[in-house]
Amino acid sequence: LVYLYAKRLVSKINLAVMNTPPLPKQFALDISHSPKASLENYLPGKDLALISALQNIEGSWKNSKNEDSDNPLNQRWIYWWGPEGSGRTHLLNAIGNAAEHADLVHIALTASEPASWVRLEENISALAQTSTPSVITVDDVDQLDDRLVGSLFRILNAVQASRAIHIFMAGAAAPANLKLREDLRTRLGWGLVFQTQLLDDDEKIQALGEAAKARGLVLSPDVLPWLLSRFYRDMPSLMALIDALDAYSLETKRAVTLPLVRELLQPK
């Protein structure tokens, strides 16, 4: 069991929402059955061009593991940017999961795990010399410290010189607007660059409905509109609540109706 506490969830909410209800009571959440992030369970909204590019790359991996790869850089090197809650991390996780499903080496890099950067730099020469695709994902590029900025600069040079390394990066701003050194900002734009867009309310309801369906969770029709008008509006918090409702419904053996939602969200 993974325990989610209300204070952790509240730290991620949009504080600008004035009609947010009281803090939810403490609850336990079993996420072992939650679907893994994939391109298929991502609602593209206005991000169709990015999704199409990632799907094409994912498709190429199914037949290229044992063949020479000479893909142009803009088919191996993608950076996307957008506001928090626009799906940046979901897409990184999705393409990483796709790589692992294709039995490719996948290295996930984040600002909070510097050791993984050191290990990659130690092994990247070997990856660069093989024709078998490998995949690097880098989240929150805008949060990298000076040491990791230098590491990413060296990694990108190695990717450029390689035959088959793919790198996917995400951040909060377009390359030119990142507060990073100029030579790294320039390199981030060497491949394809996309902007991820926030979903509108109808798209959020569709995405949350599909997430509930994937979990086998049946929601009464008034639940999702009520959550959007009374609960947090960012997608990570809303998706976390779908998981919480799933767990609470199983625990109480009750259908997910508006009374159950209100009960879950009551303060302790």
Coordinates of C-alpha atoms in Angstrom, one line a residue, residues 23-181:
L23 CA -8.8 19.1 3.3
P24 CA -9.6 15.4 2.6
K25 CA -9.3 13.1 5.5
Q26 CA -6.3 10.7 5.6
F27 CA -6.8 7.6 3.4
A28 CA -4.9 4.6 2.1
L29 CA -4.4 4.1 -1.6
D30 CA -3.5 0.9 -3.3
I31 CA -2.0 1.9 -6.7
S32 CA -0.7 -1.5 -7.7
H33 CA -3.6 -1.8 -10.2
S34 CA -3.4 1.7 -11.6
P35 CA -2.7 1.7 -15.3
K36 CA 0.9 2.6 -16.3
A37 CA 1.3 5.8 -18.3
S38 CA 1.1 5.1 -22.0
L39 CA 0.5 7.1 -25.2
E40 CA -2.9 5.2 -25.4
N41 CA -4.2 6.4 -22.1
Y42 CA -3.2 10.0 -22.7
L43 CA -5.9 12.4 -23.9
P44 CA -4.0 14.4 -26.6
G45 CA -6.3 17.5 -26.6
K46 CA -4.3 20.0 -28.6
D47 CA -1.1 17.9 -28.5
L48 CA -1.8 15.8 -31.5
A49 CA 1.4 16.6 -33.3
L50 CA 3.5 15.6 -30.4
I51 CA 1.6 12.4 -29.8
S52 CA 1.9 11.5 -33.5
A53 CA 5.7 12.0 -33.4
L54 CA 6.0 9.8 -30.3
Q55 CA 3.8 7.1 -31.7
N56 CA 5.9 7.0 -34.9
I57 CA 9.0 6.6 -32.8
E58 CA 7.5 3.9 -30.6
G59 CA 6.4 2.1 -33.8
S60 CA 9.9 2.2 -35.2
W61 CA 11.3 0.4 -32.1
K62 CA 9.3 -2.7 -32.7
N63 CA 11.3 -3.5 -35.8
S64 CA 14.7 -1.9 -35.4
K65 CA 16.3 -3.5 -32.4
N66 CA 18.6 -5.7 -34.4
E67 CA 19.0 -3.4 -37.4
D68 CA 21.3 -0.5 -38.1
S69 CA 19.7 2.7 -37.1
D70 CA 20.6 6.0 -38.9
N71 CA 17.7 8.1 -37.8
P72 CA 18.0 11.8 -38.2
L73 CA 18.5 13.7 -35.0
N74 CA 15.0 15.2 -35.1
Q75 CA 13.6 11.7 -34.9
R76 CA 15.6 10.8 -31.8
W77 CA 15.7 14.1 -29.9
I78 CA 12.5 15.8 -28.7
Y79 CA 11.9 18.5 -26.1
W80 CA 8.4 19.5 -24.9
W81 CA 7.4 22.2 -22.6
G82 CA 4.2 23.5 -20.9
P83 CA 2.6 24.5 -17.6
E84 CA 2.4 22.1 -14.7
G85 CA -0.5 19.7 -15.2
S86 CA -0.3 19.7 -19.0
G87 CA 0.9 16.1 -19.2
R88 CA 4.7 16.6 -19.5
T89 CA 5.7 13.9 -17.0
H90 CA 3.0 11.5 -18.2
L91 CA 4.4 11.6 -21.7
L92 CA 7.9 11.0 -20.4
N93 CA 6.8 8.1 -18.4
A94 CA 4.7 6.8 -21.3
I95 CA 7.6 6.8 -23.8
G96 CA 9.9 5.3 -21.1
N97 CA 7.4 2.5 -20.5
A98 CA 7.1 1.9 -24.3
A99 CA 10.9 1.6 -24.5
E100 CA 11.0 -0.9 -21.7
H101 CA 8.1 -2.9 -23.3
A102 CA 10.2 -3.1 -26.4
D103 CA 13.1 -4.4 -24.3
L104 CA 15.2 -1.3 -24.8
V105 CA 17.6 0.2 -22.3
H106 CA 15.7 3.1 -20.6
I107 CA 17.4 5.7 -18.3
A108 CA 15.2 8.1 -16.5
L109 CA 16.9 11.3 -15.3
T110 CA 15.4 13.8 -12.8
A111 CA 16.8 16.7 -10.8
S112 CA 16.2 14.8 -7.5
E113 CA 18.4 11.7 -8.4
P114 CA 21.9 12.9 -9.3
A115 CA 23.4 9.4 -9.0
S116 CA 21.5 8.3 -12.1
W117 CA 23.3 11.0 -14.1
V118 CA 26.7 9.8 -13.0
R119 CA 25.9 6.2 -13.9
L120 CA 24.7 7.3 -17.4
E121 CA 27.8 9.3 -18.1
E122 CA 29.9 6.3 -17.2
N123 CA 28.0 4.1 -19.6
I124 CA 27.0 6.4 -22.4
S125 CA 30.0 5.7 -24.6
A126 CA 28.9 2.1 -24.9
L127 CA 25.4 3.1 -25.7
A128 CA 26.6 5.5 -28.4
Q129 CA 28.6 2.8 -30.2
T130 CA 25.7 0.4 -30.6
S131 CA 23.0 0.4 -33.3
T132 CA 20.4 -0.9 -30.9
P133 CA 18.1 1.9 -29.8
S134 CA 18.3 3.1 -26.2
V135 CA 16.2 5.8 -24.5
I136 CA 16.9 8.6 -22.1
T137 CA 14.1 10.7 -20.5
V138 CA 14.8 13.9 -18.7
D139 CA 12.1 15.6 -16.6
D140 CA 12.0 19.1 -15.2
V141 CA 15.0 20.5 -17.2
D142 CA 14.2 23.9 -15.8
Q143 CA 15.0 22.6 -12.3
L144 CA 18.6 21.3 -13.0
D145 CA 21.4 22.8 -10.9
D146 CA 24.7 23.8 -12.4
R147 CA 26.3 20.4 -12.0
L148 CA 23.4 18.6 -13.8
V149 CA 23.3 21.3 -16.5
G150 CA 26.9 20.4 -17.3
S151 CA 26.0 16.7 -17.2
L152 CA 23.1 17.2 -19.6
F153 CA 25.3 19.2 -21.9
R154 CA 27.8 16.3 -22.2
I155 CA 25.0 13.8 -22.5
L156 CA 23.5 15.7 -25.4
N157 CA 26.8 15.8 -27.2
A158 CA 27.1 12.1 -26.8
V159 CA 23.5 11.6 -28.2
Q160 CA 24.3 13.8 -31.2
A161 CA 27.3 11.7 -32.0
S162 CA 25.5 8.4 -31.5
R163 CA 23.7 6.2 -34.0
A164 CA 20.6 5.2 -32.0
I165 CA 20.3 6.9 -28.7
H166 CA 16.9 8.6 -28.3
I167 CA 16.4 11.4 -25.8
F168 CA 13.1 13.0 -24.6
M169 CA 13.2 16.0 -22.4
A170 CA 10.5 18.2 -20.7
G171 CA 10.5 21.5 -18.9
A172 CA 8.3 24.4 -17.9
A173 CA 9.4 26.8 -20.7
A174 CA 10.5 27.0 -24.3
P175 CA 14.3 26.5 -24.7
A176 CA 15.0 30.2 -25.3
N177 CA 13.2 31.1 -22.1
L178 CA 14.9 28.7 -19.8
K179 CA 17.3 30.1 -17.2
L180 CA 20.1 27.9 -18.2
R181 CA 23.4 28.5 -19.9

